Amino acid sequence: MTATHPTATTNLTPTLSRGPRRTGPLLRIAPAAATLGAILAGGAAVLALATGRGADYSAIFPPPWLGLVGAGLLGIALVLGWLSPGRSAQAASWTAAAVLLGASGGVVLDGFRAFFAVTGIPAGDFAEVDLPGAVARLSALGASFGAIQLARRARLDGGSAQRPVTARSRRIVRVLGLLLCLPYPLLKLVWWWQGEDSAYTVGFPAMEFALFGLAAVVLIGLTASRTPAVARVPLLVAGWGGAFAPLSMGALMVFGVLAQATGLAASPLTLGDPSRIILVAAVYGTWLLLGVVLAAATVLYGEARPARGVRGRSDEASRGAE
């Protein structure tokens, strides 16, 4: 008779909550994190407004006042959550998250510019950074994450039952996410195949394939039926990080269309050229959707029950899978 050693895995079939609700560390600190996020996002937005217009490249980015609006909405969500956790607090939190994500549009491009500015790699004007605006956009992005966690906390505090994660839901999220990883690299591949553009030389999209390939790997890990327990924290970090980068870029596209249509701010789009609008909206729309799917996969994975036992399956987890 051979002895078997228990291994630790993450089982993605949690049971419905009964009794005290199980919350992870992110949900436990959600109100404090959201409060800090609202203060930082609001303060950074005020600073960016006070310093005036930054570098020329940021003229097409969402204006700082949008981050101030998002911080105010997050403050309202915090008050509602404290007074009466429930649907109103959830709705306010999700609204604040959407506005703050819009305010963060362009933060990924800020990051690339900051990389060249810090490393000293010759990049010309691309090494110029709108520092107050970049801080405001980064703060808005962090506050949007706090708002999402606050919405999840309000759902649990309001008495909503935790639904089981089924194999079907995992497959849907995985397939949809993998499909959304394809359009942008394939578009860049087509441009490379066509050769030089009138404005610039198009190189082979190696970086695009690497980044979206990495997103696909993370998505597969998040939606697998079993994962090693040691991979849980790295997957959660990669999932949230991978979700918020395309969410911010997709939000920039959405804001660009709305800004041009309403005249609220400058926009890189020209509504008189429908083909360009369709192309930009379709491509960056897939970024936005990929961010949503990655965030959904990360939430499902984070709410799963870590299982311990022979072959990584505990009795409790086994009952939840039935």
GROMACS .gro file of C-alpha atoms in nm:
model
  322
    1MET     CA    1   0.000   0.000   0.000
    2THR     CA    2   0.156   0.325  -0.113
    3ALA     CA    3   0.109   0.656   0.062
    4THR     CA    4  -0.013   0.950  -0.136
    5HIS     CA    5   0.086   1.303  -0.054
    6PRO     CA    6  -0.176   1.574  -0.077
    7THR     CA    7  -0.119   1.844  -0.332
    8ALA     CA    8  -0.269   2.190  -0.340
    9THR     CA    9  -0.469   2.313  -0.635
   10THR     CA   10  -0.732   2.573  -0.705
   11ASN     CA   11  -1.070   2.421  -0.776
   12LEU     CA   12  -1.298   2.640  -0.989
   13THR     CA   13  -1.628   2.502  -0.863
   14PRO     CA   14  -1.714   2.683  -0.538
   15THR     CA   15  -2.037   2.606  -0.365
   16LEU     CA   16  -2.303   2.861  -0.287
   17SER     CA   17  -2.222   3.053   0.028
   18ARG     CA   18  -2.385   2.932   0.348
   19GLY     CA   19  -2.315   3.102   0.679
   20PRO     CA   20  -2.026   3.350   0.702
   21ARG     CA   21  -1.917   3.473   0.361
   22ARG     CA   22  -1.568   3.394   0.243
   23THR     CA   23  -1.383   3.703   0.120
   24GLY     CA   24  -1.028   3.734  -0.003
   25PRO     CA   25  -0.783   4.002   0.108
   26LEU     CA   26  -0.876   4.232  -0.181
   27LEU     CA   27  -1.242   4.238  -0.080
   28ARG     CA   28  -1.160   4.284   0.287
   29ILE     CA   29  -0.962   4.602   0.218
   30ALA     CA   30  -1.188   4.720  -0.066
   31PRO     CA   31  -1.342   5.018   0.121
   32ALA     CA   32  -1.002   5.142   0.240
   33ALA     CA   33  -0.849   5.093  -0.105
   34ALA     CA   34  -1.139   5.272  -0.274
   35THR     CA   35  -1.112   5.562  -0.028
   36LEU     CA   36  -0.740   5.597  -0.095
   37GLY     CA   37  -0.802   5.568  -0.470
   38ALA     CA   38  -1.066   5.840  -0.465
   39ILE     CA   39  -0.836   6.076  -0.273
   40LEU     CA   40  -0.537   6.013  -0.501
   41ALA     CA   41  -0.739   6.031  -0.824
   42GLY     CA   42  -0.914   6.351  -0.715
   43GLY     CA   43  -0.593   6.514  -0.593
   44ALA     CA   44  -0.399   6.419  -0.907
   45ALA     CA   45  -0.680   6.551  -1.128
   46VAL     CA   46  -0.682   6.885  -0.943
   47LEU     CA   47  -0.303   6.910  -0.981
   48ALA     CA   48  -0.322   6.834  -1.354
   49LEU     CA   49  -0.594   7.096  -1.398
   50ALA     CA   50  -0.389   7.353  -1.205
   51THR     CA   51  -0.075   7.296  -1.412
   52GLY     CA   52  -0.263   7.341  -1.737
   53ARG     CA   53  -0.212   7.166  -2.069
   54GLY     CA   54   0.079   6.923  -2.079
   55ALA     CA   55   0.275   6.779  -2.370
   56ASP     CA   56   0.109   6.799  -2.711
   57TYR     CA   57   0.060   6.423  -2.740
   58SER     CA   58  -0.181   6.425  -2.445
   59ALA     CA   59  -0.419   6.672  -2.611
   60ILE     CA   60  -0.622   6.380  -2.748
   61PHE     CA   61  -0.641   6.208  -2.407
   62PRO     CA   62  -0.940   6.244  -2.172
   63PRO     CA   63  -0.929   6.574  -1.980
   64PRO     CA   64  -0.827   6.568  -1.611
   65TRP     CA   65  -1.170   6.682  -1.498
   66LEU     CA   66  -1.306   6.341  -1.595
   67GLY     CA   67  -1.090   6.185  -1.323
   68LEU     CA   68  -1.226   6.438  -1.074
   69VAL     CA   69  -1.580   6.337  -1.167
   70GLY     CA   70  -1.489   5.969  -1.126
   71ALA     CA   71  -1.335   6.035  -0.783
   72GLY     CA   72  -1.653   6.212  -0.675
   73LEU     CA   73  -1.868   5.921  -0.794
   74LEU     CA   74  -1.646   5.680  -0.604
   75GLY     CA   75  -1.693   5.890  -0.292
   76ILE     CA   76  -2.071   5.864  -0.338
   77ALA     CA   77  -2.040   5.487  -0.379
   78LEU     CA   78  -1.844   5.465  -0.054
   79VAL     CA   79  -2.112   5.658   0.133
   80LEU     CA   80  -2.389   5.440  -0.013
   81GLY     CA   81  -2.198   5.127   0.078
   82TRP     CA   82  -2.157   5.247   0.435
   83LEU     CA   83  -2.524   5.348   0.472
   84SER     CA   84  -2.690   5.056   0.296
   85PRO     CA   85  -2.488   4.792   0.106
   86GLY     CA   86  -2.686   4.666  -0.189
   87ARG     CA   87  -2.776   4.737  -0.547
   88SER     CA   88  -2.749   5.116  -0.520
   89ALA     CA   89  -2.395   5.087  -0.385
   90GLN     CA   90  -2.307   4.836  -0.655
   91ALA     CA   91  -2.447   5.057  -0.931
   92ALA     CA   92  -2.261   5.362  -0.800
   93SER     CA   93  -1.936   5.164  -0.774
   94TRP     CA   94  -1.962   5.028  -1.127
   95THR     CA   95  -2.046   5.376  -1.261
   96ALA     CA   96  -1.743   5.521  -1.085
   97ALA     CA   97  -1.525   5.240  -1.224
   98ALA     CA   98  -1.642   5.310  -1.581
   99VAL     CA   99  -1.580   5.685  -1.554
  100LEU     CA  100  -1.239   5.634  -1.394
  101LEU     CA  101  -1.141   5.385  -1.663
  102GLY     CA  102  -1.235   5.647  -1.921
  103ALA     CA  103  -1.023   5.903  -1.737
  104SER     CA  104  -0.725   5.666  -1.745
  105GLY     CA  105  -0.727   5.644  -2.125
  106GLY     CA  106  -0.374   5.682  -2.259
  107VAL     CA  107  -0.190   5.570  -1.946
  108VAL     CA  108  -0.034   5.279  -2.138
  109LEU     CA  109   0.116   5.524  -2.388
  110ASP     CA  110   0.237   5.735  -2.094
  111GLY     CA  111   0.414   5.425  -1.968
  112PHE     CA  112   0.595   5.366  -2.297
  113ARG     CA  113   0.707   5.729  -2.309
  114ALA     CA  114   0.821   5.715  -1.947
  115PHE     CA  115   1.028   5.405  -2.027
  116PHE     CA  116   1.225   5.589  -2.294
  117ALA     CA  117   1.255   5.900  -2.078
  118VAL     CA  118   1.395   5.704  -1.781
  119THR     CA  119   1.626   5.471  -1.974
  120GLY     CA  120   1.763   5.741  -2.203
  121ILE     CA  121   1.711   5.528  -2.514
  122PRO     CA  122   1.695   5.770  -2.810
  123ALA     CA  123   1.330   5.812  -2.904
  124GLY     CA  124   1.298   6.180  -2.997
  125ASP     CA  125   0.967   6.337  -2.901
  126PHE     CA  126   0.840   5.995  -2.790
  127ALA     CA  127   1.050   6.033  -2.475
  128GLU     CA  128   0.850   6.340  -2.369
  129VAL     CA  129   0.602   6.276  -2.087
  130ASP     CA  130   0.307   6.483  -1.967
  131LEU     CA  131   0.394   6.413  -1.603
  132PRO     CA  132   0.094   6.573  -1.423
  133GLY     CA  133  -0.147   6.420  -1.674
  134ALA     CA  134   0.025   6.081  -1.657
  135VAL     CA  135   0.001   6.078  -1.277
  136ALA     CA  136  -0.367   6.171  -1.301
  137ARG     CA  137  -0.436   5.893  -1.551
  138LEU     CA  138  -0.243   5.636  -1.348
  139SER     CA  139  -0.428   5.741  -1.031
  140ALA     CA  140  -0.761   5.710  -1.212
  141LEU     CA  141  -0.668   5.359  -1.328
  142GLY     CA  142  -0.580   5.255  -0.972
  143ALA     CA  143  -0.901   5.409  -0.839
  144SER     CA  144  -1.105   5.219  -1.099
  145PHE     CA  145  -0.960   4.894  -0.966
  146GLY     CA  146  -1.062   4.999  -0.615
  147ALA     CA  147  -1.412   5.080  -0.744
  148ILE     CA  148  -1.449   4.733  -0.896
  149GLN     CA  149  -1.344   4.565  -0.572
  150LEU     CA  150  -1.588   4.792  -0.384
  151ALA     CA  151  -1.869   4.680  -0.618
  152ARG     CA  152  -1.785   4.316  -0.549
  153ARG     CA  153  -1.777   4.383  -0.175
  154ALA     CA  154  -2.115   4.559  -0.192
  155ARG     CA  155  -2.260   4.256  -0.368
  156LEU     CA  156  -2.152   4.025  -0.089
  157ASP     CA  157  -2.246   4.266   0.190
  158GLY     CA  158  -2.588   4.309   0.028
  159GLY     CA  159  -2.661   3.939   0.067
  160SER     CA  160  -2.612   3.817  -0.291
  161ALA     CA  161  -2.526   3.448  -0.305
  162GLN     CA  162  -2.202   3.345  -0.469
  163ARG     CA  163  -2.285   3.146  -0.780
  164PRO     CA  164  -2.090   2.832  -0.860
  165VAL     CA  165  -1.831   2.851  -1.138
  166THR     CA  166  -1.934   2.593  -1.394
  167ALA     CA  167  -1.723   2.426  -1.661
  168ARG     CA  168  -1.948   2.584  -1.924
  169SER     CA  169  -1.887   2.937  -1.796
  170ARG     CA  170  -1.512   2.874  -1.797
  171ARG     CA  171  -1.525   2.751  -2.157
  172ILE     CA  172  -1.728   3.052  -2.273
  173VAL     CA  173  -1.488   3.299  -2.113
  174ARG     CA  174  -1.184   3.113  -2.245
  175VAL     CA  175  -1.306   3.081  -2.605
  176LEU     CA  176  -1.428   3.441  -2.620
  177GLY     CA  177  -1.102   3.572  -2.476
  178LEU     CA  178  -0.885   3.367  -2.712
  179LEU     CA  179  -1.081   3.493  -3.011
  180LEU     CA  180  -1.035   3.853  -2.893
  181CYS     CA  181  -0.656   3.799  -2.875
  182LEU     CA  182  -0.643   3.755  -3.254
  183PRO     CA  183  -0.772   4.072  -3.433
  184TYR     CA  184  -0.501   4.323  -3.341
  185PRO     CA  185  -0.195   4.102  -3.411
  186LEU     CA  186  -0.355   3.980  -3.736
  187LEU     CA  187  -0.425   4.339  -3.844
  188LYS     CA  188  -0.064   4.436  -3.780
  189LEU     CA  189   0.045   4.125  -3.970
  190VAL     CA  190  -0.162   4.233  -4.270
  191TRP     CA  191  -0.008   4.582  -4.257
  192TRP     CA  192   0.340   4.427  -4.244
  193TRP     CA  193   0.256   4.204  -4.539
  194GLN     CA  194   0.139   4.504  -4.740
  195GLY     CA  195   0.475   4.676  -4.688
  196GLU     CA  196   0.553   5.043  -4.631
  197ASP     CA  197   0.276   5.285  -4.546
  198SER     CA  198   0.277   5.639  -4.677
  199ALA     CA  199   0.359   5.768  -4.327
  200TYR     CA  200   0.586   5.504  -4.171
  201THR     CA  201   0.752   5.167  -4.222
  202VAL     CA  202   0.555   4.877  -4.075
  203GLY     CA  203   0.775   4.613  -3.910
  204PHE     CA  204   0.691   4.254  -3.829
  205PRO     CA  205   0.451   4.258  -3.529
  206ALA     CA  206   0.667   4.041  -3.302
  207MET     CA  207   0.582   4.243  -2.989
  208GLU     CA  208   0.210   4.231  -3.064
  209PHE     CA  209   0.217   3.853  -3.103
  210ALA     CA  210   0.421   3.818  -2.783
  211LEU     CA  211   0.192   4.038  -2.572
  212PHE     CA  212  -0.137   3.897  -2.696
  213GLY     CA  213   0.008   3.546  -2.681
  214LEU     CA  214   0.095   3.610  -2.316
  215ALA     CA  215  -0.262   3.733  -2.258
  216ALA     CA  216  -0.390   3.407  -2.408
  217VAL     CA  217  -0.167   3.200  -2.180
  218VAL     CA  218  -0.287   3.392  -1.872
  219LEU     CA  219  -0.648   3.347  -1.983
  220ILE     CA  220  -0.602   2.972  -2.023
  221GLY     CA  221  -0.449   2.954  -1.675
  222LEU     CA  222  -0.735   3.152  -1.522
  223THR     CA  223  -1.003   2.933  -1.680
  224ALA     CA  224  -0.838   2.593  -1.630
  225SER     CA  225  -1.033   2.348  -1.414
  226ARG     CA  226  -0.728   2.295  -1.191
  227THR     CA  227  -0.419   2.505  -1.130
  228PRO     CA  228  -0.134   2.461  -0.880
  229ALA     CA  229  -0.187   2.660  -0.564
  230VAL     CA  230   0.156   2.819  -0.605
  231ALA     CA  231   0.035   2.978  -0.932
  232ARG     CA  232  -0.273   3.139  -0.773
  233VAL     CA  233  -0.124   3.476  -0.675
  234PRO     CA  234   0.084   3.518  -0.995
  235LEU     CA  235  -0.225   3.439  -1.204
  236LEU     CA  236  -0.437   3.690  -1.014
  237VAL     CA  237  -0.173   3.961  -1.054
  238ALA     CA  238  -0.127   3.881  -1.424
  239GLY     CA  239  -0.504   3.867  -1.474
  240TRP     CA  240  -0.574   4.209  -1.323
  241GLY     CA  241  -0.270   4.366  -1.490
  242GLY     CA  242  -0.358   4.213  -1.823
  243ALA     CA  243  -0.718   4.328  -1.790
  244PHE     CA  244  -0.655   4.692  -1.707
  245ALA     CA  245  -0.403   4.761  -1.987
  246PRO     CA  246  -0.649   4.687  -2.273
  247LEU     CA  247  -0.937   4.833  -2.072
  248SER     CA  248  -0.756   5.167  -2.056
  249MET     CA  249  -0.664   5.164  -2.425
  250GLY     CA  250  -1.016   5.063  -2.521
  251ALA     CA  251  -1.154   5.342  -2.303
  252LEU     CA  252  -0.932   5.588  -2.491
  253MET     CA  253  -1.094   5.479  -2.818
  254VAL     CA  254  -1.445   5.510  -2.678
  255PHE     CA  255  -1.366   5.854  -2.539
  256GLY     CA  256  -1.214   5.959  -2.873
  257VAL     CA  257  -1.535   5.880  -3.059
  258LEU     CA  258  -1.759   6.044  -2.796
  259ALA     CA  259  -1.535   6.349  -2.767
  260GLN     CA  260  -1.535   6.412  -3.140
  261ALA     CA  261  -1.911   6.359  -3.160
  262THR     CA  262  -1.992   6.593  -2.871
  263GLY     CA  263  -1.708   6.844  -2.899
  264LEU     CA  264  -1.619   6.803  -2.531
  265ALA     CA  265  -1.250   6.757  -2.604
  266ALA     CA  266  -0.997   6.700  -2.879
  267SER     CA  267  -0.998   6.368  -3.059
  268PRO     CA  268  -0.763   6.182  -3.293
  269LEU     CA  269  -1.063   6.073  -3.502
  270THR     CA  270  -1.228   6.248  -3.792
  271LEU     CA  271  -1.596   6.170  -3.812
  272GLY     CA  272  -1.594   6.269  -4.178
  273ASP     CA  273  -1.399   5.950  -4.257
  274PRO     CA  274  -1.634   5.661  -4.170
  275SER     CA  275  -1.388   5.390  -4.275
  276ARG     CA  276  -1.129   5.517  -4.028
  277ILE     CA  277  -1.381   5.532  -3.746
  278ILE     CA  278  -1.498   5.177  -3.817
  279LEU     CA  279  -1.140   5.047  -3.828
  280VAL     CA  280  -1.030   5.220  -3.506
  281ALA     CA  281  -1.351   5.129  -3.323
  282ALA     CA  282  -1.332   4.765  -3.435
  283VAL     CA  283  -0.965   4.719  -3.345
  284TYR     CA  284  -0.960   4.899  -3.012
  285GLY     CA  285  -1.308   4.777  -2.936
  286THR     CA  286  -1.156   4.427  -2.922
  287TRP     CA  287  -0.902   4.563  -2.669
  288LEU     CA  288  -1.186   4.686  -2.453
  289LEU     CA  289  -1.374   4.357  -2.477
  290LEU     CA  290  -1.057   4.158  -2.408
  291GLY     CA  291  -1.004   4.364  -2.093
  292VAL     CA  292  -1.360   4.289  -1.981
  293VAL     CA  293  -1.316   3.916  -2.046
  294LEU     CA  294  -0.981   3.905  -1.863
  295ALA     CA  295  -1.134   4.088  -1.568
  296ALA     CA  296  -1.428   3.845  -1.564
  297ALA     CA  297  -1.191   3.546  -1.579
  298THR     CA  298  -0.984   3.691  -1.294
  299VAL     CA  299  -1.291   3.748  -1.078
  300LEU     CA  300  -1.413   3.391  -1.141
  301TYR     CA  301  -1.069   3.255  -1.056
  302GLY     CA  302  -1.037   3.473  -0.746
  303GLU     CA  303  -1.373   3.360  -0.611
  304ALA     CA  304  -1.290   2.994  -0.662
  305ARG     CA  305  -1.223   2.776  -0.359
  306PRO     CA  306  -0.860   2.667  -0.309
  307ALA     CA  307  -0.884   2.291  -0.249
  308ARG     CA  308  -0.646   2.068  -0.058
  309GLY     CA  309  -0.647   1.692  -0.035
  310VAL     CA  310  -0.552   1.377  -0.218
  311ARG     CA  311  -0.497   1.473  -0.584
  312GLY     CA  312  -0.587   1.829  -0.495
  313ARG     CA  313  -0.953   1.761  -0.418
  314SER     CA  314  -1.106   1.808  -0.075
  315ASP     CA  315  -1.437   1.662   0.032
  316GLU     CA  316  -1.591   2.009   0.042
  317ALA     CA  317  -1.470   2.091  -0.308
  318SER     CA  318  -1.594   1.754  -0.431
  319ARG     CA  319  -1.941   1.833  -0.302
  320GLY     CA  320  -1.930   2.169  -0.474
  321ALA     CA  321  -1.850   2.005  -0.807
  322GLU     CA  322  -2.155   1.784  -0.797
   0.00000   0.00000   0.00000
